[in-house]
mmCIF file of C-alpha atoms in Angstrom:
data_model
loop_
_atom_site.group_PDB
_atom_site.id
_atom_site.type_symbol
_atom_site.label_atom_id
_atom_site.label_comp_id
_atom_site.label_asym_id
_atom_site.label_seq_id
_atom_site.Cartn_x
_atom_site.Cartn_y
_atom_site.Cartn_z
ATOM 1 C CA GLU A 65 0.358 -0.459 0.055
ATOM 2 C CA PRO A 66 1.202 3.306 -0.213
ATOM 3 C CA LEU A 67 2.049 5.799 2.466
ATOM 4 C CA PRO A 68 -0.347 8.408 2.800
ATOM 5 C CA ALA A 69 1.353 11.752 2.429
ATOM 6 C CA PRO A 70 3.161 13.689 4.798
ATOM 7 C CA ARG A 71 1.126 15.705 7.328
ATOM 8 C CA GLU A 72 2.041 19.581 7.736
ATOM 9 C CA GLY A 73 5.469 20.156 9.609
ATOM 10 C CA TYR A 74 7.454 16.607 9.346
ATOM 11 C CA THR A 75 10.651 16.540 8.836
ATOM 12 C CA GLY A 76 11.408 13.255 7.284
ATOM 13 C CA ALA A 77 12.569 11.447 9.833
ATOM 14 C CA SER A 78 12.440 7.452 8.386
ATOM 15 C CA PRO A 79 11.501 3.857 11.060
ATOM 16 C CA GLN A 80 15.108 2.919 12.988
ATOM 17 C CA ARG A 81 16.600 0.558 11.222
ATOM 18 C CA PRO A 82 18.098 -2.091 13.203
ATOM 19 C CA GLY A 83 21.241 -2.012 15.352
ATOM 20 C CA PHE A 84 22.235 1.247 17.640
ATOM 21 C CA ASN A 85 21.437 3.094 14.811
ATOM 22 C CA LEU A 86 20.312 5.837 16.987
ATOM 23 C CA VAL A 87 23.670 7.317 17.557
ATOM 24 C CA GLY A 88 24.786 6.205 14.627
ATOM 25 C CA GLY A 89 27.076 2.682 14.560
ATOM 26 C CA PHE A 90 27.434 0.291 17.389
ATOM 27 C CA PRO A 91 28.936 -2.773 15.819
ATOM 28 C CA THR A 92 28.393 -5.674 18.481
ATOM 29 C CA LEU A 93 31.776 -8.119 19.403
ATOM 30 C CA HIS A 94 31.750 -11.160 17.607
ATOM 31 C CA LEU A 95 33.524 -13.172 20.418
ATOM 32 C CA PRO A 96 35.277 -16.355 20.516
ATOM 33 C CA LEU A 97 33.975 -19.598 21.393
ATOM 34 C CA VAL A 98 36.210 -20.242 24.188
ATOM 35 C CA PHE A 99 35.344 -17.229 25.371
ATOM 36 C CA TYR A 100 32.250 -18.839 26.109
ATOM 37 C CA VAL A 101 33.675 -22.169 26.892
ATOM 38 C CA PHE A 102 35.461 -20.279 29.706
ATOM 39 C CA LEU A 103 32.019 -17.749 30.548
ATOM 40 C CA ASN A 104 30.472 -21.230 31.362
ATOM 41 C CA PHE A 105 33.479 -22.599 33.818
ATOM 42 C CA VAL A 106 32.699 -19.368 36.101
ATOM 43 C CA ASN A 107 29.230 -20.078 36.110
ATOM 44 C CA LEU A 108 29.678 -23.898 37.641
ATOM 45 C CA GLY A 109 32.118 -21.428 39.671
ATOM 46 C CA SER A 110 29.163 -19.673 40.268
ATOM 47 C CA ALA A 111 26.636 -22.111 41.590
ATOM 48 C CA GLY A 112 29.493 -22.893 43.945
ATOM 49 C CA PHE A 113 29.014 -20.810 45.832
ATOM 50 C CA LEU A 114 25.673 -20.458 46.050
ATOM 51 C CA TYR A 115 25.759 -23.869 46.805
ATOM 52 C CA LEU A 116 27.770 -22.700 49.789
ATOM 53 C CA PHE A 117 25.311 -19.907 50.878
ATOM 54 C CA GLY A 118 22.433 -22.884 51.053
ATOM 55 C CA PHE A 119 20.710 -22.245 47.636
ATOM 56 C CA ARG A 120 19.736 -24.384 45.660
ATOM 57 C CA PRO A 121 18.539 -23.861 41.358
ATOM 58 C CA TYR A 122 14.774 -25.357 39.807
ATOM 59 C CA ARG A 123 14.207 -24.442 36.250
ATOM 60 C CA GLN A 124 10.913 -24.769 35.366
ATOM 61 C CA HIS A 125 10.897 -25.188 31.547
ATOM 62 C CA SER A 126 14.165 -25.911 29.384
ATOM 63 C CA SER A 127 12.840 -23.252 26.860
ATOM 64 C CA ALA A 128 14.071 -19.568 28.253
ATOM 65 C CA LEU A 129 10.756 -18.110 26.462
ATOM 66 C CA GLN A 130 8.888 -20.968 28.854
ATOM 67 C CA GLY A 131 10.109 -21.081 32.512
ATOM 68 C CA LEU A 132 12.478 -19.555 34.569
ATOM 69 C CA THR A 133 15.782 -20.945 35.731
ATOM 70 C CA TYR A 134 16.116 -19.955 39.501
ATOM 71 C CA TRP A 135 18.068 -20.348 42.822
ATOM 72 C CA HIS A 136 15.945 -20.301 45.719
ATOM 73 C CA ARG A 137 17.353 -20.740 49.333
ATOM 74 C CA PRO A 138 13.794 -21.146 52.225
ATOM 75 C CA ALA A 139 13.405 -19.542 55.286
ATOM 76 C CA GLU A 140 15.369 -20.828 58.719
ATOM 77 C CA PRO A 141 12.763 -22.334 61.713
ATOM 78 C CA ARG A 142 12.668 -19.600 63.615
ATOM 79 C CA GLU A 143 15.217 -21.484 66.039
ATOM 80 C CA ALA A 144 17.826 -21.270 63.723
ATOM 81 C CA ARG A 145 17.597 -17.617 63.685
ATOM 82 C CA ALA A 146 17.783 -17.671 67.550
ATOM 83 C CA ARG A 147 20.251 -19.626 67.236
ATOM 84 C CA ALA A 148 21.982 -17.918 64.951
ATOM 85 C CA GLY A 149 21.714 -14.370 66.436
ATOM 86 C CA ARG A 150 18.993 -13.070 68.673
ATOM 87 C CA GLY A 151 17.637 -9.249 66.232
ATOM 88 C CA ARG A 152 19.652 -10.348 62.742
ATOM 89 C CA GLY A 153 18.042 -11.085 59.716
ATOM 90 C CA GLY A 154 14.683 -10.571 60.221
ATOM 91 C CA GLY A 155 14.089 -11.661 63.974
ATOM 92 C CA SER A 156 11.180 -12.891 64.315
ATOM 93 C CA GLY A 157 8.801 -10.236 63.468
ATOM 94 C CA GLY A 158 7.064 -9.215 59.684
ATOM 95 C CA ARG A 159 3.862 -9.419 57.654
ATOM 96 C CA GLY A 160 4.663 -12.860 57.583
ATOM 97 C CA GLY A 161 2.721 -14.624 59.229
ATOM 98 C CA ASP A 162 2.687 -16.389 62.393
ATOM 99 C CA ASP A 163 4.895 -18.143 62.590
ATOM 100 C CA GLY A 164 7.658 -15.191 61.884
ATOM 101 C CA LYS A 165 8.026 -15.649 58.461
ATOM 102 C CA LEU A 166 9.163 -13.048 56.760
ATOM 103 C CA ALA A 167 7.259 -12.417 52.459
ATOM 104 C CA PRO A 168 9.475 -13.878 50.111
ATOM 105 C CA CYS A 169 12.151 -11.466 48.796
ATOM 106 C CA ILE A 170 12.402 -12.086 44.845
ATOM 107 C CA PHE A 171 15.717 -10.870 43.140
ATOM 108 C CA ILE A 172 15.958 -9.955 39.797
ATOM 109 C CA PRO A 173 19.613 -9.279 38.487
ATOM 110 C CA GLY A 174 21.744 -6.516 35.575
ATOM 111 C CA ILE A 175 23.168 -7.133 32.401
ATOM 112 C CA GLY A 176 25.835 -9.076 33.473
ATOM 113 C CA LEU A 177 27.645 -11.665 34.262
ATOM 114 C CA GLY A 178 25.157 -13.150 35.932
ATOM 115 C CA MET A 179 24.690 -13.786 40.320
ATOM 116 C CA THR A 180 28.661 -13.535 40.414
ATOM 117 C CA THR A 181 29.255 -10.053 39.728
ATOM 118 C CA TYR A 182 26.484 -9.715 43.164
ATOM 119 C CA TYR A 183 28.052 -12.043 45.413
ATOM 120 C CA THR A 184 28.782 -8.299 47.770
ATOM 121 C CA LEU A 185 24.546 -7.341 47.710
ATOM 122 C CA ILE A 186 23.117 -11.861 48.194
ATOM 123 C CA ARG A 187 26.004 -12.116 51.085
ATOM 124 C CA SER A 188 25.087 -8.625 52.898
ATOM 125 C CA VAL A 189 22.388 -7.895 52.222
ATOM 126 C CA LEU A 190 20.278 -10.125 50.788
ATOM 127 C CA LEU A 191 21.566 -13.611 53.317
ATOM 128 C CA GLU A 192 20.073 -11.214 56.571
ATOM 129 C CA ARG A 193 16.269 -12.121 55.437
ATOM 130 C CA ARG A 194 16.917 -15.729 57.206
ATOM 131 C CA GLY A 195 13.347 -15.299 57.867
ATOM 132 C CA GLY A 196 11.412 -15.246 54.236
ATOM 133 C CA ASP A 197 12.617 -17.792 51.147
ATOM 134 C CA LEU A 198 14.707 -16.225 48.406
ATOM 135 C CA PHE A 199 14.862 -16.175 45.288
ATOM 136 C CA LEU A 200 17.556 -15.060 42.521
ATOM 137 C CA VAL A 201 16.076 -15.144 39.005
ATOM 138 C CA GLU A 202 17.981 -15.639 35.462
ATOM 139 C CA MET A 203 17.642 -13.629 33.744
ATOM 140 C CA PRO A 204 19.160 -15.458 30.306
ATOM 141 C CA HIS A 205 18.304 -12.226 27.954
ATOM 142 C CA VAL A 206 20.639 -9.679 30.327
ATOM 143 C CA ASN A 207 23.109 -11.759 31.193
ATOM 144 C CA MET A 208 26.304 -13.194 28.945
ATOM 145 C CA LYS A 209 25.391 -16.688 27.652
ATOM 146 C CA SER A 210 26.357 -19.069 24.766
ATOM 147 C CA PRO A 211 24.681 -19.051 21.351
ATOM 148 C CA TRP A 212 23.551 -21.683 21.736
ATOM 149 C CA HIS A 213 21.163 -21.232 24.519
ATOM 150 C CA GLU A 214 17.535 -21.483 23.659
ATOM 151 C CA GLY A 215 16.147 -18.108 23.838
ATOM 152 C CA TRP A 216 19.889 -16.292 23.324
ATOM 153 C CA GLY A 217 18.813 -12.487 23.630
ATOM 154 C CA GLN A 218 14.942 -12.409 23.725
ATOM 155 C CA ALA A 219 13.013 -11.040 26.394
ATOM 156 C CA MET A 220 10.546 -13.481 27.778
ATOM 157 C CA ALA A 221 6.833 -12.263 27.303
ATOM 158 C CA GLN A 222 5.639 -9.519 30.506
ATOM 159 C CA ASP A 223 2.403 -11.282 31.188
ATOM 160 C CA LYS A 224 4.722 -14.687 30.622
ATOM 161 C CA PHE A 225 7.142 -13.822 33.781
ATOM 162 C CA GLN A 226 4.476 -13.013 35.506
ATOM 163 C CA ALA A 227 3.114 -16.426 35.602
ATOM 164 C CA CYS A 228 6.028 -18.054 35.926
ATOM 165 C CA VAL A 229 7.244 -15.815 38.810
ATOM 166 C CA ARG A 230 2.915 -16.414 40.520
ATOM 167 C CA ASN A 231 4.659 -20.730 39.188
ATOM 168 C CA MET A 232 7.866 -19.449 41.288
ATOM 169 C CA LEU A 233 6.417 -18.752 44.203
ATOM 170 C CA VAL A 234 3.057 -21.715 44.217
ATOM 171 C CA GLU A 235 6.034 -24.578 43.649
ATOM 172 C CA ARG A 236 7.973 -23.753 46.869
ATOM 173 C CA GLY A 237 4.974 -23.917 49.342
ATOM 174 C CA HIS A 238 3.658 -19.950 49.222
ATOM 175 C CA THR A 239 0.266 -19.735 48.510
ATOM 176 C CA GLU A 240 -1.429 -18.502 45.225
ATOM 177 C CA GLY A 241 -1.544 -14.928 47.188
ATOM 178 C CA ALA A 242 2.013 -14.435 48.088
ATOM 179 C CA ARG A 243 2.535 -10.929 47.884
ATOM 180 C CA PRO A 244 7.122 -11.216 46.415
ATOM 181 C CA VAL A 245 9.529 -7.989 47.736
ATOM 182 C CA ILE A 246 10.915 -7.105 44.549
ATOM 183 C CA VAL A 247 15.060 -6.531 44.780
ATOM 184 C CA ALA A 248 16.584 -5.423 41.230
ATOM 185 C CA HIS A 249 18.934 -3.504 39.866
ATOM 186 C CA SER A 250 19.926 -1.466 36.552
ATOM 187 C CA TYR A 251 18.334 -3.137 33.679
ATOM 188 C CA GLY A 252 16.517 -5.402 35.935
ATOM 189 C CA ASN A 253 14.583 -2.849 36.624
ATOM 190 C CA PHE A 254 12.208 -3.681 33.782
ATOM 191 C CA MET A 255 11.260 -7.191 35.174
ATOM 192 C CA CYS A 256 10.324 -5.167 38.133
ATOM 193 C CA ARG A 257 8.120 -2.681 36.678
ATOM 194 C CA TRP A 258 6.496 -6.158 35.168
ATOM 195 C CA LEU A 259 5.708 -7.084 38.506
ATOM 196 C CA MET A 260 4.615 -4.059 40.246
ATOM 197 C CA ARG A 261 1.851 -3.277 37.364
ATOM 198 C CA GLU A 262 -1.176 -5.151 37.681
ATOM 199 C CA ASN A 263 -1.921 -8.250 37.095
ATOM 200 C CA PRO A 264 -4.009 -11.785 37.639
ATOM 201 C CA PHE A 265 -1.016 -13.408 38.631
ATOM 202 C CA VAL A 266 0.668 -11.316 41.431
ATOM 203 C CA SER A 267 1.304 -9.025 43.709
ATOM 204 C CA VAL A 268 4.430 -7.145 44.472
ATOM 205 C CA GLN A 269 4.651 -6.086 48.639
ATOM 206 C CA GLY A 270 7.088 -3.866 47.884
ATOM 207 C CA ALA A 271 10.161 -2.997 46.442
ATOM 208 C CA VAL A 272 14.114 -1.584 46.428
ATOM 209 C CA MET A 273 15.387 -0.135 42.851
ATOM 210 C CA LEU A 274 18.871 -0.076 42.146
ATOM 211 C CA ASP A 275 19.715 2.234 39.895
ATOM 212 C CA PRO A 276 16.940 1.759 38.115
ATOM 213 C CA LEU A 277 16.905 3.495 34.662
ATOM 214 C CA THR A 278 12.370 3.276 34.582
ATOM 215 C CA PHE A 279 12.123 6.703 35.793
ATOM 216 C CA LEU A 280 12.000 9.875 32.850
ATOM 217 C CA THR A 281 14.397 7.837 30.737
ATOM 218 C CA VAL A 282 13.955 7.547 27.249
ATOM 219 C CA TRP A 283 16.416 4.855 25.200
ATOM 220 C CA PRO A 284 18.116 7.162 22.830
ATOM 221 C CA GLU A 285 19.601 8.660 25.989
ATOM 222 C CA ILE A 286 20.944 5.970 27.372
ATOM 223 C CA SER A 287 21.990 4.755 23.580
ATOM 224 C CA GLN A 288 23.988 8.064 23.186
ATOM 225 C CA ASN A 289 25.755 7.980 26.544
ATOM 226 C CA ILE A 290 26.608 4.002 25.802
ATOM 227 C CA ALA A 291 27.770 4.978 22.952
ATOM 228 C CA GLN A 292 30.236 7.981 24.069
ATOM 229 C CA PRO A 293 33.532 7.889 23.243
ATOM 230 C CA MET A 294 36.098 6.035 25.371
ATOM 231 C CA GLU A 295 37.490 8.683 27.769
ATOM 232 C CA LEU A 296 40.699 6.845 29.920
ATOM 233 C CA PRO A 297 41.543 6.240 32.486
ATOM 234 C CA GLN A 298 38.788 7.697 33.933
ATOM 235 C CA ASP A 299 36.758 5.133 32.481
ATOM 236 C CA LEU A 300 38.571 1.928 32.609
ATOM 237 C CA LEU A 301 38.893 2.832 36.153
ATOM 238 C CA ALA A 302 35.460 3.448 36.636
ATOM 239 C CA ASN A 303 34.148 -0.064 34.544
ATOM 240 C CA ARG A 304 32.114 1.536 31.874
ATOM 241 C CA ALA A 305 35.176 0.665 29.448
ATOM 242 C CA LEU A 306 33.799 -2.621 30.044
ATOM 243 C CA ILE A 307 30.428 -2.270 29.816
ATOM 244 C CA ARG A 308 30.173 -0.092 26.954
ATOM 245 C CA LYS A 309 32.690 -1.935 24.952
ATOM 246 C CA VAL A 310 32.416 -5.062 25.592
ATOM 247 C CA ILE A 311 29.673 -6.670 27.660
ATOM 248 C CA LEU A 312 27.161 -4.354 25.970
ATOM 249 C CA ARG A 313 28.087 -4.808 22.240
ATOM 250 C CA GLU A 314 27.941 -8.927 23.193
ATOM 251 C CA PRO A 315 25.855 -10.072 20.751
ATOM 252 C CA GLY A 316 22.621 -11.692 22.768
ATOM 253 C CA ILE A 317 22.833 -8.695 24.984
ATOM 254 C CA ALA A 318 22.866 -6.298 21.775
ATOM 255 C CA ARG A 319 20.130 -7.985 20.108
ATOM 256 C CA CYS A 320 17.559 -7.975 22.896
ATOM 257 C CA PHE A 321 18.435 -4.947 24.173
ATOM 258 C CA ASN A 322 18.208 -3.754 20.086
ATOM 259 C CA ARG A 323 14.965 -6.516 18.819
ATOM 260 C CA HIS A 324 13.599 -7.701 21.910
ATOM 261 C CA ALA A 325 13.532 -4.607 25.295
ATOM 262 C CA VAL A 326 10.310 -2.902 24.893
ATOM 263 C CA TRP A 327 10.827 -0.260 26.843
ATOM 264 C CA SER A 328 7.379 1.400 26.655
ATOM 265 C CA GLU A 329 5.843 -0.912 28.274
ATOM 266 C CA ALA A 330 9.109 -0.537 31.235
ATOM 267 C CA ILE A 331 9.352 2.868 31.923
ATOM 268 C CA MET A 332 6.531 4.018 35.128
ATOM 269 C CA TRP A 333 5.613 7.002 35.229
ATOM 270 C CA ASP A 334 3.993 9.262 38.265
ATOM 271 C CA GLU A 335 0.185 7.887 37.557
ATOM 272 C CA ASP A 336 1.569 4.808 37.223
ATOM 273 C CA PHE A 337 2.141 4.758 40.330
ATOM 274 C CA GLY A 338 -2.238 3.789 40.292
ATOM 275 C CA ASP A 339 -1.074 0.056 39.472
ATOM 276 C CA LEU A 340 0.715 -0.580 42.910
ATOM 277 C CA ALA A 341 -1.387 -2.034 46.289
ATOM 278 C CA PRO A 342 -2.442 0.557 48.582
ATOM 279 C CA ASP A 343 -0.567 -0.800 51.170
ATOM 280 C CA ALA A 344 2.555 -1.451 48.833
ATOM 281 C CA ARG A 345 5.636 0.431 49.746
ATOM 282 C CA LEU A 346 8.871 1.131 47.266
ATOM 283 C CA ALA A 347 12.795 2.523 47.842
ATOM 284 C CA ALA A 348 14.960 3.893 44.503
ATOM 285 C CA LEU A 349 18.342 4.140 45.040
ATOM 286 C CA PHE A 350 20.329 6.542 42.636
ATOM 287 C CA GLY A 351 24.538 7.265 42.225
ATOM 288 C CA ARG A 352 24.710 10.704 41.813
ATOM 289 C CA ASP A 353 27.376 9.693 38.404
ATOM 290 C CA ASP A 354 25.820 7.203 36.751
ATOM 291 C CA ALA A 355 26.962 7.443 33.441
ATOM 292 C CA TYR A 356 24.487 5.608 31.275
ATOM 293 C CA TYR A 357 21.022 7.675 31.604
ATOM 294 C CA ASP A 358 21.066 11.609 34.580
ATOM 295 C CA ALA A 359 20.383 9.671 37.984
ATOM 296 C CA ARG A 360 19.903 13.201 39.182
ATOM 297 C CA LYS A 361 17.141 14.083 36.898
ATOM 298 C CA SER A 362 15.539 11.195 37.877
ATOM 299 C CA TYR A 363 15.133 12.082 41.559
ATOM 300 C CA GLU A 364 13.679 14.865 41.430
ATOM 301 C CA TYR A 365 11.445 13.828 39.009
ATOM 302 C CA LEU A 366 10.219 11.211 41.300
ATOM 303 C CA HIS A 367 10.144 14.510 44.115
ATOM 304 C CA ARG A 368 8.873 16.200 41.806
ATOM 305 C CA ALA A 369 5.972 14.694 40.314
ATOM 306 C CA PRO A 370 2.130 14.679 42.045
ATOM 307 C CA ALA A 371 1.284 11.457 41.529
ATOM 308 C CA VAL A 372 3.991 9.966 43.849
ATOM 309 C CA PRO A 373 2.908 8.637 47.218
ATOM 310 C CA GLN A 374 5.685 10.164 49.058
ATOM 311 C CA ALA A 375 4.296 8.308 51.893
ATOM 312 C CA ARG A 376 4.693 5.735 50.329
ATOM 313 C CA VAL A 377 8.258 5.846 48.708
ATOM 314 C CA TRP A 378 12.122 6.644 49.635
ATOM 315 C CA LEU A 379 14.673 7.592 47.549
ATOM 316 C CA HIS A 380 17.902 7.984 47.396
ATOM 317 C CA LEU A 381 20.738 9.941 45.598
ATOM 318 C CA GLY A 382 23.823 8.439 47.354
ATOM 319 C CA PRO A 383 27.540 8.349 45.315
ATOM 320 C CA GLY A 384 29.074 6.898 42.527
ATOM 321 C CA GLY A 385 28.133 5.462 39.646
ATOM 322 C CA HIS A 386 26.571 3.371 38.254
ATOM 323 C CA GLY A 387 26.699 -0.224 39.913
ATOM 324 C CA GLY A 388 28.940 1.318 42.834
ATOM 325 C CA PHE A 389 26.952 0.418 45.907
ATOM 326 C CA LEU A 390 28.470 -2.296 45.303
ATOM 327 C CA LEU A 391 31.571 -2.441 46.863
ATOM 328 C CA ASP A 392 30.323 0.426 49.459
ATOM 329 C CA PRO A 393 29.387 -1.335 52.924
ATOM 330 C CA ASP A 394 27.637 2.337 53.251
ATOM 331 C CA SER A 395 25.864 1.877 51.402
ATOM 332 C CA LEU A 396 25.132 -1.767 50.897
ATOM 333 C CA GLY A 397 23.892 -1.137 54.834
ATOM 334 C CA LEU A 398 21.307 1.335 53.419
ATOM 335 C CA VAL A 399 20.262 -0.888 50.855
ATOM 336 C CA ALA A 400 19.224 -3.110 53.584
ATOM 337 C CA ARG A 401 17.437 -1.397 55.493
ATOM 338 C CA MET A 402 15.340 -0.581 51.826
ATOM 339 C CA VAL A 403 14.664 -3.921 51.738
ATOM 340 C CA ALA A 404 13.345 -4.356 55.300
ATOM 341 C CA TYR A 405 11.354 -1.192 54.738
ATOM 342 C CA ALA A 406 9.848 -2.707 51.064
ATOM 343 C CA SER A 407 8.952 -4.984 53.013
ATOM 344 C CA GLY A 408 6.767 -3.941 55.549
ATOM 345 C CA GLU A 409 9.254 -4.405 58.441
ATOM 346 C CA GLY A 410 11.231 -1.268 58.953
ATOM 347 C CA ALA A 411 10.129 2.246 58.447
ATOM 348 C CA ARG A 412 12.274 5.326 56.303
ATOM 349 C CA ASP A 413 15.112 6.568 57.728
ATOM 350 C CA ARG A 414 13.620 10.166 56.856
ATOM 351 C CA ARG A 415 17.303 11.530 57.598
ATOM 352 C CA ARG A 416 18.413 10.250 54.831
ATOM 353 C CA ALA A 417 15.210 10.212 52.479
ATOM 354 C CA THR A 418 15.502 13.345 52.823
ATOM 355 C CA SER A 419 18.888 13.189 51.588
ATOM 356 C CA ASN A 420 20.833 17.322 50.595
ATOM 357 C CA ALA A 421 21.933 15.641 47.136
ATOM 358 C CA PHE A 422 18.575 17.360 46.384
ATOM 359 C CA ARG A 423 17.680 20.963 47.117
ATOM 360 C CA PRO A 424 15.765 23.186 44.459
ATOM 361 C CA LYS A 425 17.615 26.366 43.744
ATOM 362 C CA SER A 426 16.035 28.583 44.701
ATOM 363 C CA LYS A 427 15.091 31.712 41.901
ATOM 364 C CA LYS A 428 16.805 34.494 42.237
ATOM 365 C CA LEU A 429 15.333 38.031 43.426
#
């Protein structure tokens, strides 16, 4: 069919082609087979550590598009928690039931090597929740997986992911109405957003969004930041070189980013908070030096947006760049308190919540 005549004021823009064409060429990095063999050994080593932490692996389906692969660590009995130390890891409080169990917690990683880069978060923060089940969800389309992996470079459909999370909870002994707490980092906040959206499968009790790409960010802005030329040695020391030049150019991740990441379904505006349950809480941690999006802009937006329920939202703009909290003990401590807050077990630290990192500029008279 012939194309319709352009409207008045048409600028001549044409549909985008596949690939990082918004900012010009962004060639993928075709890695040798030996790299993926080495990566499989890295993943095996990672699995060994998770076993030591008490996790066990499960797979819902052989296809990554039909089911989840996840790690599960069951809640410890109250007696074991008491022996481990009173008050640590959730104690006997929380809103998890008469036996003192806490709400299940689900962690969704960001783009990279999977759980390998999150040991500090898992060990220092998530394992403190001894009184609740802990799930670590593997997302093959955001992890560097071998090209023969089924579902390589493709994201699971939104409604399918929601149903699989519900099934995951039921498989491990939770009731249909179990309300998990979601902890997500970076691109993992896309899937966190899907779970926060009102749906017939699962309702979240709260969420902790670390370096979220979902607030007031658009794909062209992020792609432009990714394609910026390298500045040495600053980018090398801040690990931006590794992410820009290797991880994001790996064919499977690049394929998902360009063709299978539905950004319009992941962005969250202030009116979208109406999708949350009336008692659900949200905590968001931003790094002011984030190289991939303007964290200050997102932080300011959430402070000013009229439909954001400020009484149920904890925002913090801290030091460091993307993922910098993973190597900062103070930031990890803050994340632990945010998890307790999102779970309904702790009050917001108002001194830290009203961070000095954001102060509206006064107008000159």
